Coordinates of C-alpha atoms in Angstrom, one line a residue:
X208 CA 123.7 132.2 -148.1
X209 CA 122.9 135.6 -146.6
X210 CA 120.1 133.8 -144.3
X211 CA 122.4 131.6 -142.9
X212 CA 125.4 133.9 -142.2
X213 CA 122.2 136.1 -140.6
X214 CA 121.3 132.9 -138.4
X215 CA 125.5 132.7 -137.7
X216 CA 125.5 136.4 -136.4
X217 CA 122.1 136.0 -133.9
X218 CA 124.3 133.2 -132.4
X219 CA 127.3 135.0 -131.1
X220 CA 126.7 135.7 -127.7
X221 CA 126.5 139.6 -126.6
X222 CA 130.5 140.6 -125.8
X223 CA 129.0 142.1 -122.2
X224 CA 128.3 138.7 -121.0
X225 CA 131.1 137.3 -118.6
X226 CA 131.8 133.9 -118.1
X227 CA 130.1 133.7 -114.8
X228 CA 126.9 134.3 -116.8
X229 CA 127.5 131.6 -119.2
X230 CA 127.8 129.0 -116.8
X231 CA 124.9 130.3 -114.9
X232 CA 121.6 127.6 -115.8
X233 CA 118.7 129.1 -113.3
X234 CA 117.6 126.3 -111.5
X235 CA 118.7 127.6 -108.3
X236 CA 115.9 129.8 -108.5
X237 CA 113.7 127.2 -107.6
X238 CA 113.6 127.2 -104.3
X239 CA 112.1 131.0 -104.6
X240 CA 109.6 129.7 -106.9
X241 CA 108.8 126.8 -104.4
X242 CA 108.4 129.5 -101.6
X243 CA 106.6 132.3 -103.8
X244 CA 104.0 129.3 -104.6
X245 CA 104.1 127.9 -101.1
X246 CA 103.3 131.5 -99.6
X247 CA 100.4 132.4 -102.1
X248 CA 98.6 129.0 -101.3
X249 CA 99.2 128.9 -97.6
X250 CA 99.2 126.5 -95.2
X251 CA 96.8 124.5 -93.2
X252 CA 97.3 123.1 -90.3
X253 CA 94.6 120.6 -87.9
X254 CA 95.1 120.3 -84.2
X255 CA 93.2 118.2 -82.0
X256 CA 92.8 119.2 -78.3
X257 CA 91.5 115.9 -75.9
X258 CA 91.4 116.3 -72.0
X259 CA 88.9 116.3 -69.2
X260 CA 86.8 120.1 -68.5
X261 CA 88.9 122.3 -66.3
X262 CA 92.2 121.6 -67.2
X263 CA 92.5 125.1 -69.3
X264 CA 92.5 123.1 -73.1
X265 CA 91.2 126.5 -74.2
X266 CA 93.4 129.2 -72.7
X267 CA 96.3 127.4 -73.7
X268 CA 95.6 127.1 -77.4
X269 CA 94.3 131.0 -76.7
X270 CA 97.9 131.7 -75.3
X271 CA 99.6 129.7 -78.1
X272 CA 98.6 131.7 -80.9
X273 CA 96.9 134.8 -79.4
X274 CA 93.6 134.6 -80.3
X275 CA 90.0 133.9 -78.6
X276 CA 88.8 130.9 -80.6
X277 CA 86.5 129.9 -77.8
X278 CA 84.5 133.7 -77.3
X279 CA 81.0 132.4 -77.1
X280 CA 81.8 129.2 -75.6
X281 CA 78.7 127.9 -73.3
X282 CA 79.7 126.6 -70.2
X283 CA 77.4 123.6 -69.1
X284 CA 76.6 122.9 -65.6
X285 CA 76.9 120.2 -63.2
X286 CA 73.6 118.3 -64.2
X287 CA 74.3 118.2 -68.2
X288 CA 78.1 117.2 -67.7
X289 CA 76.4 113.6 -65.4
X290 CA 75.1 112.4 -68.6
X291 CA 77.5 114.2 -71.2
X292 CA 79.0 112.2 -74.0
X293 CA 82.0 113.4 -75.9
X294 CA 81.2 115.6 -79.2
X295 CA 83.9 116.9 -81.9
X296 CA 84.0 120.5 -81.7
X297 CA 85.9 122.0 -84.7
X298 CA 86.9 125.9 -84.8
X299 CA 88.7 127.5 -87.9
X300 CA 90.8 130.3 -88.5
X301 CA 92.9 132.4 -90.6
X302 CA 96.3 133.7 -89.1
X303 CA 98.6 135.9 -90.8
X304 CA 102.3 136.3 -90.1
X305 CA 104.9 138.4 -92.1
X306 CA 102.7 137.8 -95.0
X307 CA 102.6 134.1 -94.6
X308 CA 98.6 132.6 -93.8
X309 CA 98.0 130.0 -91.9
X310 CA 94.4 127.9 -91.9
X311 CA 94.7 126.9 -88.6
X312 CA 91.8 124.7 -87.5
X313 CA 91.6 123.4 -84.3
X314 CA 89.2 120.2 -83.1
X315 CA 88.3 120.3 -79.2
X316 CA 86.6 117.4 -77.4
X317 CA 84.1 118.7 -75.3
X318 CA 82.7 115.9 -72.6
X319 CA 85.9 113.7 -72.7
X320 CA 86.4 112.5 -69.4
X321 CA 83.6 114.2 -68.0
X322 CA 80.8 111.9 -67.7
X323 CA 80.5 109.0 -64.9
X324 CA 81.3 106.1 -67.5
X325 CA 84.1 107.1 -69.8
X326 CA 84.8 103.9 -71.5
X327 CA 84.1 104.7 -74.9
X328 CA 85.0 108.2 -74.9
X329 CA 87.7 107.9 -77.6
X330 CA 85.7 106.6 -80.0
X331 CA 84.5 109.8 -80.9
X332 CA 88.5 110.8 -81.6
X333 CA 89.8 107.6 -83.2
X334 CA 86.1 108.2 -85.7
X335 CA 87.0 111.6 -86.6
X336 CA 90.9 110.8 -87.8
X337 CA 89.6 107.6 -89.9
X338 CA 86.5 110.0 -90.9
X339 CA 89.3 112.7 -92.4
X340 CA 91.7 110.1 -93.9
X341 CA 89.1 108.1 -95.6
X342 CA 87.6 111.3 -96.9
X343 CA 91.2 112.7 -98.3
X344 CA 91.4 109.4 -99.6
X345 CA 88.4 109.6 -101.9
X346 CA 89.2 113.2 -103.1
X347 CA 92.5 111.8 -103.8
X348 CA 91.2 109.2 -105.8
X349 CA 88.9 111.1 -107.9
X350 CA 88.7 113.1 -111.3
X351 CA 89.3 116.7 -110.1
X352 CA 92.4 116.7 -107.3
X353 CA 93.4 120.2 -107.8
X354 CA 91.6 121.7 -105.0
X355 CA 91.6 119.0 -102.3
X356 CA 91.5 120.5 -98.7
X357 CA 93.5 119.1 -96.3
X358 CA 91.3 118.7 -92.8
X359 CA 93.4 115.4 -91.5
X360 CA 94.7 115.8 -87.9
X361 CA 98.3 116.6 -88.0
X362 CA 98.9 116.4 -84.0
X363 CA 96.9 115.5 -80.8
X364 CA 98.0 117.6 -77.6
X365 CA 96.2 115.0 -75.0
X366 CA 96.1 117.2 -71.3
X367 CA 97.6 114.7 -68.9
X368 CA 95.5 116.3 -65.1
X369 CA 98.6 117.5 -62.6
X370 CA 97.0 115.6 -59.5
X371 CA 97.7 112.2 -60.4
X372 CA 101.1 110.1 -59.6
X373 CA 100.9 109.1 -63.6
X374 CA 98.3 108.2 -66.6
X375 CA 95.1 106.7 -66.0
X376 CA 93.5 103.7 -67.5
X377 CA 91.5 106.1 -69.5
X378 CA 94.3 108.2 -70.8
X379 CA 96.3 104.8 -71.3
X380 CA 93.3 103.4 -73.3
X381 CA 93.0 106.5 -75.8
X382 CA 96.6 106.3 -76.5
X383 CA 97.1 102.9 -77.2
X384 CA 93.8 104.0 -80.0
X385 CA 95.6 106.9 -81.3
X386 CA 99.3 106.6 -81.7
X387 CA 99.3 104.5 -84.9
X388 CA 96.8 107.2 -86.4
X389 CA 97.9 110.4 -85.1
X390 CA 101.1 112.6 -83.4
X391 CA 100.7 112.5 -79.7
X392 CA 101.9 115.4 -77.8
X393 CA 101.7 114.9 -74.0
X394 CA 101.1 117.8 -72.2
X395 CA 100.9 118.2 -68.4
X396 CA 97.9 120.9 -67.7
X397 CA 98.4 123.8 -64.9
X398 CA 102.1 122.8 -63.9
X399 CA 102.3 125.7 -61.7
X400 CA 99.9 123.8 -59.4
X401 CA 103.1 121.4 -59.1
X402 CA 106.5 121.8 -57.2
X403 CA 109.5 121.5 -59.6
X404 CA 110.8 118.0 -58.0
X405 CA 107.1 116.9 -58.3
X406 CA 106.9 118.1 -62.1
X407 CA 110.1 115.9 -62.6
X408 CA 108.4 112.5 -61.1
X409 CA 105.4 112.7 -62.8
X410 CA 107.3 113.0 -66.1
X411 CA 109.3 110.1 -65.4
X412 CA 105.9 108.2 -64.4
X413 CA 104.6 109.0 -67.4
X414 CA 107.3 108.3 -69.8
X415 CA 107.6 104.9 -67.8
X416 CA 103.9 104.5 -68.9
X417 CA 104.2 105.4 -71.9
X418 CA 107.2 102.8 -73.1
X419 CA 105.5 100.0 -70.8
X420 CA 102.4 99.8 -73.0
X421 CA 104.2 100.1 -76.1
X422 CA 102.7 103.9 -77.0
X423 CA 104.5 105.9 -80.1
X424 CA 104.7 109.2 -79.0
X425 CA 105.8 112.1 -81.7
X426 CA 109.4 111.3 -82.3
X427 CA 111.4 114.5 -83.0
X428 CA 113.7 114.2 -85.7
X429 CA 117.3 113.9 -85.9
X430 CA 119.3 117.0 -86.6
X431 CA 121.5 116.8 -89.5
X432 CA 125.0 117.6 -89.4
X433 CA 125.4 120.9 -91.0
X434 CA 123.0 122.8 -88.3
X435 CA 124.6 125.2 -86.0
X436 CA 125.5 124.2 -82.3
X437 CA 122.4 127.0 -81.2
X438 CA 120.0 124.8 -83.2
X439 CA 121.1 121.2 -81.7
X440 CA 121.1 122.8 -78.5
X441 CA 117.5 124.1 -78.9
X442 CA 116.5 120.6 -79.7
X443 CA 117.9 118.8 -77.2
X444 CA 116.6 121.0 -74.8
X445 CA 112.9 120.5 -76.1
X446 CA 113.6 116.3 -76.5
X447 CA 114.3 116.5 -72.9
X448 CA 111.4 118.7 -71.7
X449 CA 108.9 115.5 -72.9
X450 CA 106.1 115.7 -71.6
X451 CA 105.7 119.4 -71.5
X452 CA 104.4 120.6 -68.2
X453 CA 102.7 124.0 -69.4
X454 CA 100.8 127.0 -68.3
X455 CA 98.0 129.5 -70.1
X456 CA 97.3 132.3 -69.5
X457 CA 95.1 135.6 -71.2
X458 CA 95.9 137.9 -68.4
X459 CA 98.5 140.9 -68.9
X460 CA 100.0 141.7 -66.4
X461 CA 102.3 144.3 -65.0
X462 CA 105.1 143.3 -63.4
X463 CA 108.0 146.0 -62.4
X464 CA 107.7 147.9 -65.9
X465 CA 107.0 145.2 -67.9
X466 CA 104.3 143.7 -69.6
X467 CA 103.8 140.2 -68.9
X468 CA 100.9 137.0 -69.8
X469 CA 100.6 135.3 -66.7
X470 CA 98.7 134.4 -63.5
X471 CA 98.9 136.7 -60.0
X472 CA 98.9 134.5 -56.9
X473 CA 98.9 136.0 -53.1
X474 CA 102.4 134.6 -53.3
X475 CA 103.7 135.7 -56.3
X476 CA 103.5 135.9 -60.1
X477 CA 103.4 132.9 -63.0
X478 CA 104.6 134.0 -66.0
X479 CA 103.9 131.4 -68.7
X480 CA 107.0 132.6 -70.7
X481 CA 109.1 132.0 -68.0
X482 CA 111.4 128.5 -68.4
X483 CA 111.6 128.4 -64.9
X484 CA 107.7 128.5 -64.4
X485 CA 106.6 126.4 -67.1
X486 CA 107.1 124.6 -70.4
X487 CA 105.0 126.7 -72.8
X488 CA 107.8 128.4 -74.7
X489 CA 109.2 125.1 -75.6
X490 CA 106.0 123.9 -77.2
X491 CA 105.1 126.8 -78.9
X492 CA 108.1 126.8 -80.3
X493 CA 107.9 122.9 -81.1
X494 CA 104.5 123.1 -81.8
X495 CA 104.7 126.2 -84.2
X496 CA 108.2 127.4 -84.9
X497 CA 110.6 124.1 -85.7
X498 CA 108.2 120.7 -86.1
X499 CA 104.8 121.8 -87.7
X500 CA 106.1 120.5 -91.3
X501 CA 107.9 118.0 -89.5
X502 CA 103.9 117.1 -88.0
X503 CA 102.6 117.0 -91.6
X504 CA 104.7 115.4 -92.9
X505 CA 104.8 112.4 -90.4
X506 CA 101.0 112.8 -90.7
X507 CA 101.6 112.4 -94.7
X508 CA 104.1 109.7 -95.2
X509 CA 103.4 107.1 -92.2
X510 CA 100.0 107.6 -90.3
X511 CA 97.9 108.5 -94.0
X512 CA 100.1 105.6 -96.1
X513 CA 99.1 103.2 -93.4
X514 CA 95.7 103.8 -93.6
X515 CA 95.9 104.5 -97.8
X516 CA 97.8 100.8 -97.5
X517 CA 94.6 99.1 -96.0
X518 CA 91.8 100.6 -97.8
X519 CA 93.8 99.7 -101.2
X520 CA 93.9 96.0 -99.4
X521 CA 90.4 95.8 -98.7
X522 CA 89.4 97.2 -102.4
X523 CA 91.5 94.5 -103.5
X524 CA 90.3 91.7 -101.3
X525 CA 86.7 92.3 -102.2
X526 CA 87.6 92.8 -106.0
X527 CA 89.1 89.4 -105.6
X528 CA 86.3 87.9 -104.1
X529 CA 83.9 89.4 -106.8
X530 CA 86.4 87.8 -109.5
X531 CA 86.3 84.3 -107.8
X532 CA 82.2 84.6 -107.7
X533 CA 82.3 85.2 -111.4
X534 CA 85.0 82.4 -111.9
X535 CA 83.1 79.5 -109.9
X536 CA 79.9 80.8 -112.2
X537 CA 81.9 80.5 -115.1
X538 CA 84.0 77.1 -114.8
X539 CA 84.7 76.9 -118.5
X540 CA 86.8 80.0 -118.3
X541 CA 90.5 79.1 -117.1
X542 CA 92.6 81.7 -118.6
X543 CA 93.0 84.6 -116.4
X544 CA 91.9 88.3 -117.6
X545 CA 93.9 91.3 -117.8
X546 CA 91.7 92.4 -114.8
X547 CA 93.4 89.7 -112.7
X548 CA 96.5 90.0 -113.5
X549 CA 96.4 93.6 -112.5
X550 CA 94.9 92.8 -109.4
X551 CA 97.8 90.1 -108.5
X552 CA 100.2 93.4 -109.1
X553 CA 98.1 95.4 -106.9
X554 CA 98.1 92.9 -104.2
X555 CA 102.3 92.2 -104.6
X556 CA 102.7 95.9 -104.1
X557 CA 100.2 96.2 -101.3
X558 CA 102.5 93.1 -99.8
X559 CA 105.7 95.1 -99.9
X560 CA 104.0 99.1 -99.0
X561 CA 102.5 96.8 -95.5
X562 CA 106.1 95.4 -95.0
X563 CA 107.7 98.8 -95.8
X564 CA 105.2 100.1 -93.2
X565 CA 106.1 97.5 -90.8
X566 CA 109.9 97.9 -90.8
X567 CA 109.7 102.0 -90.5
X568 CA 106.9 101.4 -87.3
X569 CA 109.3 99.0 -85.9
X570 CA 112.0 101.2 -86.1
X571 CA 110.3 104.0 -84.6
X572 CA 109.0 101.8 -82.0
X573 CA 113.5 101.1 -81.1
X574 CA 113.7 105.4 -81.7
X575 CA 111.0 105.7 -79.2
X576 CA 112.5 103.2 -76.7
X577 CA 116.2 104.6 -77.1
X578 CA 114.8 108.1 -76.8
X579 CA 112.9 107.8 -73.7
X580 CA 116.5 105.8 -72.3
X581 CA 117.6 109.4 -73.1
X582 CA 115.2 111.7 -71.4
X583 CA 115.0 109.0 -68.5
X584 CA 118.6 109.6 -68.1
X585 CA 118.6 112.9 -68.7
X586 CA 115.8 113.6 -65.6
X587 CA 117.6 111.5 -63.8
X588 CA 120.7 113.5 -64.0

C-alpha cells in the first residue's frame, strides 16, 4: 500500500510546469540535431572542369572560391600539346566557412581539346563518372557502409570558347555523352572579350543547340510557394542568365578607393563582380550559395539510380543466365527454387525503377524544352 501511493506521488507533475510545457513533445528539435550532425561531418562536394587550354578553367575556379588550387601547375609547350591526350587531373581541398567544412575536390581535364584529333577526348570524362558510380556502388553494397566517401561528380562546368558563332561538333559530342550521367553547367569563357549584343546571340545559339540535339542541361528547380518575392526574383534572374558568360580574375585591383578582382585594359577596368561585366556572381552564387544540395541531390536520385538501376539489371541477367545453365544440366528438376523466385522479384522491380526512371527523364526532357521557350523569350525580349 505505502509503495504504491509512493509510485502515485512521483506521478503528479511538478505545480511549476505550465500547460505550454505539457503539450511540448521535442521533436522540433530535430532539425538542430540534423544540422549539429550535418555540420560535424561536413560536406563534400566534386566538380568537374572540361574545356580546351587557355580559356582561364583555372582562374575561374581560383576566383570562385579564393584559393590557388593550381600553384605548381606545369605549363606544357607547343610540341607536347601536338600529341597530348586528355588525362583526369583531380585536386582536393578543405574549405572552411562560419564553422561549416567543405571537401571540395575539383577534377580538371588537362589536354581536352588540345590535341590535332579530338574525337575521343570525352572518353576520358564519361570513364571517370562510371569509374566513381560503380565504385560507390560496391561500397554501397558491402559489409561496412559507415564510412563510404563520396567522390561522384556532382556538376560539370564545360567552358564553351567566346570566338565561335555557337558549339562545336566536339562540344556537341561530349554533351550528348554526359548529360544522362552528370549536371551540365554551360559556361561561356572570357566574356569580356565579347560585346554585350554579341554575348546575347551566342547564348541564343547555344541554347538553340542545345534543345536541337536533345541535351539535358541542369534544370533549376521550381520555387515553392512560401519563398519570399527577393528569392523568386534571384532565381529568375539566374534561369535567365543560362549559359553564364563569365570572367576570372586573381588580380586586386584599386579602383577609386576600392578594392576590386578584376582585369586592367588600356580602355578601362573588368570587374568580375560586376553584373554589367560579367556573369560570375550569378554562378557563384548558383554554383555555391542556392543549388549545391540541389546538384547532389540530382546527382543522388536520378543520374546514380539510373546507373544503380542497370548494374542491378545486368547482375540479374547474368544470374539468370547462370540459373538457366544449371536448369538445361539438370532437366529432371522442374520446380523453381527460392533463388528464382527471388530473382523474378528482382527483375519485376528493376522493370518498374527503369520505367520510373523513364517517366522522370521524359519529364525533364518537356522541363528542359519549356524552360529554354522561357529564356529564348526572355533574351529575346
Amino acid at each position: 500500500m505505502y509503495a504504491i501511493q509512493s509510485k502515485v506521488y512521483l506521478l503528479i507533475p511538478n505545480s511549476s510546469f505550465t500547460d505550454r510545457d505539457r503539450d511540448y513533445i521535442g521533436f522540433a528539435t530535430l532539425p538542430d540535431q540534423v544540422h549539429r550532425k550535418s555540420v560535424k561531418r561536413g560536406f563534400d562536394f566534386t566538380l568537374m572542369v572540361v574545356g580546351e587550354s587557355g580559356l582561364g578553367k583555372s582562374t575561374l575556379i581560383n576566383s570562385l572560391f579564393l584559393e590557388d588550387l593550381y600553384r605548381n601547375r606545369k605549363i606544357s609547350d607547343v610540341s607536347e600539346r601536338i600529341q597530348k591526350t586528355t588525362t583526369i587531373e583531380k585536386k582536393t581541398m578543405e574549405i572552411e566557412e562560419r564553422g561549416v567544412k567543405l571537401r571540395l575536390t575539383v577534377i580538371d581535364t588537362p589536354g581536352f581539346g588540345d590535341a590535332v584529333n579530338c574525337e575521343d577526348s570525352w572518353k576520358v570524362c564519361t570513364n571517370y563518372i562510371d569509374e566513381q558510380f560503380r565504385q560507390y556502388f560496391t561500397d554501397e553494397s558491402g559489409l561496412n557502409r559507415r564510412n563510404i566517401q563520396d567522390n561522384r561528380v556532382h556538376c560539370c562546368l564545360y567552358f564553351v570558347p567566346p570566338w565561335g558563332h555557337s558549339l562545336r561538333q566536339m562540344d556537341l559530342e561530349l554533351m550528348k555523352r554526359l548529360h544522362r550521367k552528370v549536371n551540365i553547367v554551360v559556361v561561356i569563357a572570357k566574356a569580356d572579350t565579347l560585346t554585350s549584343s554579341e554575348v546575347a546571340k551566342l547564348k541564343k545559339n547555344i541554347l538553340n543547340d542545345i534543345r536541337d540535339n536533345g541535351i539535358q542541361m541542369y534544370e533549376f528547380p521550381e520555387c515553392d510557394s512560401d519563398e519570399d518575392e527577393e528569392f523568386k526574383q534571384q532565381d529568375r534572374e539566374l534561369k535567365a542568365s543560362v549559359p553564364f558568360a563569365v570572367v576570372g580574375s586573381n588580380t586586386t585591383l584599386e579602383i577609386a578607393g576600392k578594392k576590386i578582382r578584376g582585369r586592367q585594359y588600356p580602355w578601362g577596368v573588368v570587374d568580375v563582380e560586376n553584373p554589367k561585366h560579367s556573369d560570375f556572381i550569378k554562378l557563384r552564387t548558383m554554383l555555391i550559395s542556392t543549388h549545391m544540395q540541389d546538384l547532389k541531390d540530382v546527382t543522388e536520385d536520378v543520374h546514380y539510380e539510373n546507373f544503380r538501376a542497370q548494374c542491378i539489371s545486368q547482375i540479374s541477367q547474368h544470374a539468370r543466365e547462370r540459373g538457366k545453365l544449371k536448369r538445361d544440366s539438370a532437366p529432371y528438376e522442374s520446380d523453381i527454387t527460392d533463388t528464382d523466385r527471388l530473382l523474378i522479384q528482382k527483375d519485376e522491380e528493376i522493370r518498374r525503377m527503369q520505367e520510373m526512371l523513364k517517366q522522370m527523364q521524359e519529364k525533364l526532357k518537356v522541363d528542359a524544352q519549356d524552360s529554354n521557350k522561357k529564356h529564348e523569350s526572355i533574351i529575346d525580349v
